[in-house]
Amino acid sequence: MRLSVLDRSRTREHHSAPEALRDTVHLAQDMERLGFHRFWVSEHHGVPGVAGSAPTVLAAAVAAATRTIRVGTGGVMLPNHRPLIVAEQFGVLESLFPGRIDMGLGRSVGFTDGVRRALGRDKDDADDFAGQLDELLSWFRGTSPTGVHARPPEGLTVPPFVLAMGEGAEIAARAGLPMVIGDLRDRERMRHGIDRYRAAFRPSVWAEEPYVVVSGTIAVAGTPEEARRILLPEAWAMAHSRTHGTFPPLAPAEEVERRTMTARERGFYEAGLAGQVYGTEEQVAYELESLIKETGAQEVLVTTSTYDRAALLDSYTRLARIAGLG
């Protein structure tokens, strides 16, 4: 089983954003030691609970601190940027760390109206994702209709991936690119997206056949109860964001367990826990085997975040053991 990690550089209560970024780099080193295939970072702007706002900069730090693991983005939100600039950034990364860089691309824009205004973007900018993707790839192929040649990306091969939400599956298929799809809580929607992708896939210079990466939260511990506790901080953060409009730093699991929640908060909280993959090594091994059979995916991208860094590393260590990594 090919396993990879996406770390969102989540901030924690009483810990700084710079510390969260350093935690991401350290986690990448641990994931390389454990034998994971890729380590990706994300892009968020103006979100109190996430420190990762400049994914290509953070990817450079991760790549510099590691030697063998593939490094990339999950993803750069293409509507937020000019495609030429994105191509140049990944061209520089590939030049500095040849053969190790992935270019994961998403179609989301800023989280709020204020962030979108600050970025100089609008919700409608996501509607032309397919065109932006074509333009980006043209800079690597040297086929831009502008007649301009991008340096250093032109002629380099940086594997592109499309983060598929909604119509993203069709865009990935038409472009002939690998697709990343989540989340594990809605298996029916995931299967439907994968089926659409495979049915519409057109081979390209980037991929001769469909390549599916399924992503989601996975937690492994000595007991099911311990594994579930790993999920609590993120579940509470999601519930708080749905009910208060802000995405907070992660709180310790024991503090989350003591909190009194409104009925609405409790509903979102329980929904955030439902359908996640967690348990002992034996239980998670069975769930992963079922997931691969169900989806036919070539790779699993694990996106777990929690307050307790030791518990997170232990979970990934157990996961690596399940998959026979190393």
XYZ file of C-alpha atoms in Angstrom:
326
model
C 0.000 0.000 0.000
C 1.355 3.427 -0.972
C 0.782 5.840 1.913
C 1.411 9.592 1.994
C 0.789 12.477 4.404
C -0.772 15.919 4.080
C -0.045 18.209 7.034
C -2.030 21.444 7.300
C 0.260 23.103 9.865
C -2.581 23.368 12.377
C -1.940 25.719 15.245
C -2.582 24.588 18.827
C -3.839 26.435 21.879
C -0.944 28.114 23.742
C 1.442 27.378 20.855
C 2.477 29.860 18.142
C 2.021 29.742 14.379
C 5.811 29.666 13.818
C 5.950 26.612 16.068
C 3.264 24.943 13.942
C 5.371 25.457 10.821
C 8.430 24.000 12.516
C 6.295 21.064 13.670
C 5.397 20.430 10.031
C 9.052 20.270 8.999
C 9.877 17.935 11.882
C 6.913 15.717 11.035
C 8.160 15.439 7.452
C 11.478 14.140 8.746
C 9.644 11.556 10.846
C 7.482 10.501 7.877
C 10.573 10.034 5.727
C 12.117 7.845 8.427
C 8.936 5.757 8.598
C 8.866 5.219 4.832
C 5.886 7.307 3.704
C 5.829 8.088 -0.028
C 4.940 11.797 -0.113
C 4.658 14.691 2.299
C 2.403 17.560 1.226
C 1.541 20.940 2.744
C -1.543 23.112 2.244
C -2.596 26.688 1.477
C -4.901 28.699 3.747
C -5.163 32.469 4.140
C -6.384 34.384 7.186
C -7.445 31.239 9.079
C -6.627 31.506 12.827
C -6.135 27.753 13.204
C -3.811 27.190 10.238
C -0.262 28.531 9.860
C 0.388 27.239 6.323
C -0.263 30.203 4.043
C 2.669 29.894 1.598
C 2.835 26.234 0.517
C 5.690 26.476 -1.969
C 7.852 28.261 0.605
C 7.024 25.643 3.234
C 7.591 22.843 0.700
C 11.094 24.242 0.096
C 11.817 24.079 3.832
C 10.494 20.521 4.009
C 12.505 19.405 0.984
C 15.660 20.986 2.394
C 15.194 19.131 5.692
C 14.641 15.717 4.043
C 16.485 13.602 1.492
C 14.260 10.993 -0.156
C 10.552 11.563 0.509
C 8.574 13.276 -2.251
C 7.457 16.782 -1.276
C 4.575 18.815 -2.631
C 1.399 20.756 -2.077
C -2.079 19.619 -1.267
C -2.516 22.052 -2.674
C -1.721 25.378 -4.205
C -5.097 27.040 -4.821
C -4.621 28.023 -8.438
C -7.394 30.661 -8.626
C -5.465 32.687 -6.008
C -2.395 33.052 -8.252
C -1.206 33.783 -11.770
C -0.315 30.449 -13.424
C 3.071 31.774 -14.572
C 4.093 32.541 -10.977
C 3.008 29.079 -9.837
C 4.969 27.477 -12.675
C 8.063 29.482 -11.775
C 7.812 28.524 -8.105
C 7.543 24.818 -8.874
C 10.262 25.129 -11.491
C 12.581 26.500 -8.827
C 11.603 23.722 -6.398
C 12.212 21.020 -9.002
C 15.541 22.589 -9.945
C 16.695 22.601 -6.321
C 15.278 19.175 -5.410
C 15.143 17.248 -8.697
C 12.832 14.265 -8.923
C 11.156 14.868 -5.557
C 8.573 17.616 -6.156
C 4.805 17.179 -6.669
C 2.433 19.930 -7.776
C -0.946 19.398 -6.117
C -3.482 21.971 -7.307
C -6.903 23.000 -5.988
C -9.658 25.304 -7.219
C -10.725 27.006 -3.963
C -10.495 30.736 -3.377
C -10.255 32.652 -0.088
C -12.159 31.399 2.949
C -14.043 34.673 3.523
C -15.045 37.766 1.553
C -12.361 39.749 3.374
C -9.632 37.275 2.456
C -10.781 37.226 -1.168
C -10.648 41.021 -1.294
C -7.151 40.973 0.211
C -6.063 38.473 -2.441
C -7.702 40.499 -5.194
C -9.898 37.552 -6.072
C -13.592 36.739 -6.313
C -15.634 33.551 -5.906
C -16.111 33.437 -9.673
C -12.364 33.080 -10.241
C -12.705 29.380 -9.378
C -14.998 28.903 -12.373
C -12.076 29.062 -14.813
C -9.953 26.481 -13.018
C -9.722 24.297 -16.122
C -8.379 27.212 -18.171
C -5.951 28.202 -15.421
C -4.744 24.599 -15.246
C -4.166 24.467 -19.004
C -2.201 27.703 -18.850
C -0.084 26.459 -15.955
C 0.828 23.231 -17.729
C 1.643 25.118 -20.935
C 4.501 26.893 -19.153
C 6.166 23.535 -18.489
C 5.583 22.351 -22.066
C 6.758 25.584 -23.706
C 3.436 25.976 -25.511
C 2.137 29.257 -24.087
C 0.376 31.274 -26.818
C 2.009 34.430 -25.401
C 5.341 33.455 -26.929
C 6.928 33.943 -23.512
C 9.145 31.153 -22.179
C 9.025 30.439 -18.444
C 12.342 29.986 -16.687
C 13.181 27.554 -15.128
C 9.988 25.439 -15.473
C 10.039 24.984 -19.249
C 11.212 21.483 -20.047
C 10.958 20.244 -16.465
C 8.566 17.506 -15.360
C 6.784 18.247 -12.090
C 3.927 15.749 -11.608
C 0.604 17.628 -11.356
C -2.312 16.385 -9.244
C -5.834 17.819 -9.116
C -7.609 18.045 -5.776
C -11.087 16.972 -6.824
C -14.144 18.421 -5.168
C -17.341 18.578 -7.208
C -16.470 19.058 -10.863
C -12.767 18.645 -10.140
C -13.018 14.966 -11.092
C -14.068 15.832 -14.647
C -11.374 18.498 -14.939
C -8.693 16.044 -13.821
C -9.987 13.434 -16.256
C -10.095 15.766 -19.261
C -6.583 17.028 -18.498
C -5.287 13.473 -18.044
C -3.963 14.125 -14.532
C -3.855 12.122 -11.302
C -6.714 12.965 -8.935
C -6.844 13.370 -5.158
C -10.305 12.910 -3.695
C -11.739 12.955 -0.144
C -13.122 12.543 2.311
C -13.505 9.118 3.850
C -16.699 10.071 5.703
C -18.769 10.144 2.497
C -17.800 6.966 0.672
C -20.710 7.093 -1.774
C -19.777 10.560 -2.987
C -16.132 9.497 -3.198
C -16.955 6.409 -5.269
C -19.172 8.462 -7.575
C -16.360 10.963 -8.173
C -13.842 8.194 -8.844
C -16.200 6.492 -11.296
C -16.733 9.779 -13.181
C -12.999 10.364 -13.282
C -12.137 6.923 -14.644
C -14.934 7.002 -17.215
C -13.869 10.387 -18.601
C -10.076 10.012 -18.320
C -8.044 10.911 -21.397
C -4.370 9.863 -21.461
C -1.876 12.723 -21.508
C 1.845 13.389 -21.369
C 1.395 13.580 -17.598
C -0.405 10.254 -17.051
C -1.163 7.367 -19.391
C -3.947 5.973 -17.192
C -6.096 7.084 -14.244
C -4.335 7.479 -10.903
C -6.516 7.873 -7.810
C -5.388 9.109 -4.410
C -8.036 8.918 -1.672
C -7.525 11.262 1.257
C -8.878 11.503 4.773
C -8.302 11.272 8.495
C -6.890 8.021 9.896
C -5.973 7.486 13.555
C -4.343 4.385 15.062
C -3.656 3.672 18.725
C -3.458 0.863 21.261
C -7.235 0.932 21.842
C -10.217 2.266 19.852
C -10.854 4.796 22.631
C -7.309 6.191 22.386
C -7.582 6.398 18.612
C -10.898 8.248 18.851
C -9.387 10.785 21.246
C -6.877 11.717 18.535
C -9.829 12.896 16.427
C -11.514 15.048 19.085
C -9.540 18.327 18.702
C -10.179 18.560 14.960
C -13.831 17.538 15.320
C -14.362 20.319 17.860
C -12.565 22.873 15.682
C -14.832 21.992 12.753
C -17.938 22.204 14.932
C -16.825 25.602 16.246
C -16.190 26.900 12.725
C -19.649 25.789 11.590
C -21.394 27.466 14.526
C -19.219 30.539 15.160
C -17.706 31.306 11.753
C -14.067 31.061 12.868
C -11.695 28.105 12.704
C -9.887 27.938 16.069
C -6.535 26.452 17.097
C -6.675 22.844 18.265
C -7.508 22.261 21.925
C -6.317 19.282 24.013
C -8.635 16.262 23.781
C -9.275 16.244 27.531
C -10.421 19.869 27.354
C -12.738 19.102 24.432
C -14.271 16.244 26.417
C -15.086 18.631 29.295
C -16.763 21.257 27.135
C -20.488 21.849 27.292
C -21.854 22.021 23.750
C -25.104 23.367 22.394
C -27.264 20.914 20.466
C -26.095 22.467 17.206
C -22.445 22.275 18.203
C -22.887 18.681 19.345
C -24.467 17.780 16.007
C -21.541 19.107 13.976
C -19.085 17.589 16.453
C -20.558 14.094 16.178
C -20.800 14.441 12.399
C -17.090 15.260 12.330
C -16.311 12.004 14.117
C -18.696 9.807 12.145
C -17.229 7.725 9.344
C -13.593 8.432 10.169
C -11.098 5.576 10.048
C -9.735 4.935 13.532
C -8.993 2.062 15.879
C -6.330 -0.481 16.696
C -3.799 -1.634 14.113
C -5.904 -4.687 13.327
C -9.083 -2.631 12.919
C -7.473 0.020 10.745
C -5.717 -2.610 8.606
C -9.115 -4.127 7.846
C -10.636 -0.693 7.085
C -7.789 0.241 4.752
C -7.989 -3.063 2.898
C -11.723 -2.522 2.438
C -11.152 1.050 1.274
C -8.650 0.001 -1.390
C -10.937 -2.777 -2.632
C -13.902 -0.421 -2.672
C -12.218 2.421 -4.548
C -9.388 0.772 -6.469
C -7.205 3.681 -5.343
C -3.468 3.501 -5.941
C -2.602 5.631 -2.904
C -3.942 6.889 0.436
C -3.157 10.435 1.582
C -3.550 10.745 5.357
C -4.652 14.161 6.638
C -4.835 13.661 10.410
C -4.387 16.658 12.714
C -4.485 16.647 16.509
C -3.207 18.548 19.545
C -1.034 15.781 20.988
C 2.069 15.557 18.774
C 3.299 12.386 20.483
C -0.026 10.651 19.852
C 0.058 11.809 16.229
C 3.539 10.393 15.671
C 2.559 7.139 17.378
C -0.482 6.906 15.091
C 1.654 7.361 11.987
C 4.201 4.851 13.311
C 1.473 2.249 13.754
C 0.064 3.097 10.317
C 3.477 2.584 8.717
C 3.692 -0.790 10.448
C 0.269 -1.786 9.097
C 1.366 -0.982 5.542
C 4.767 -2.606 5.917
C 6.634 0.623 5.192
C 10.252 1.315 5.951
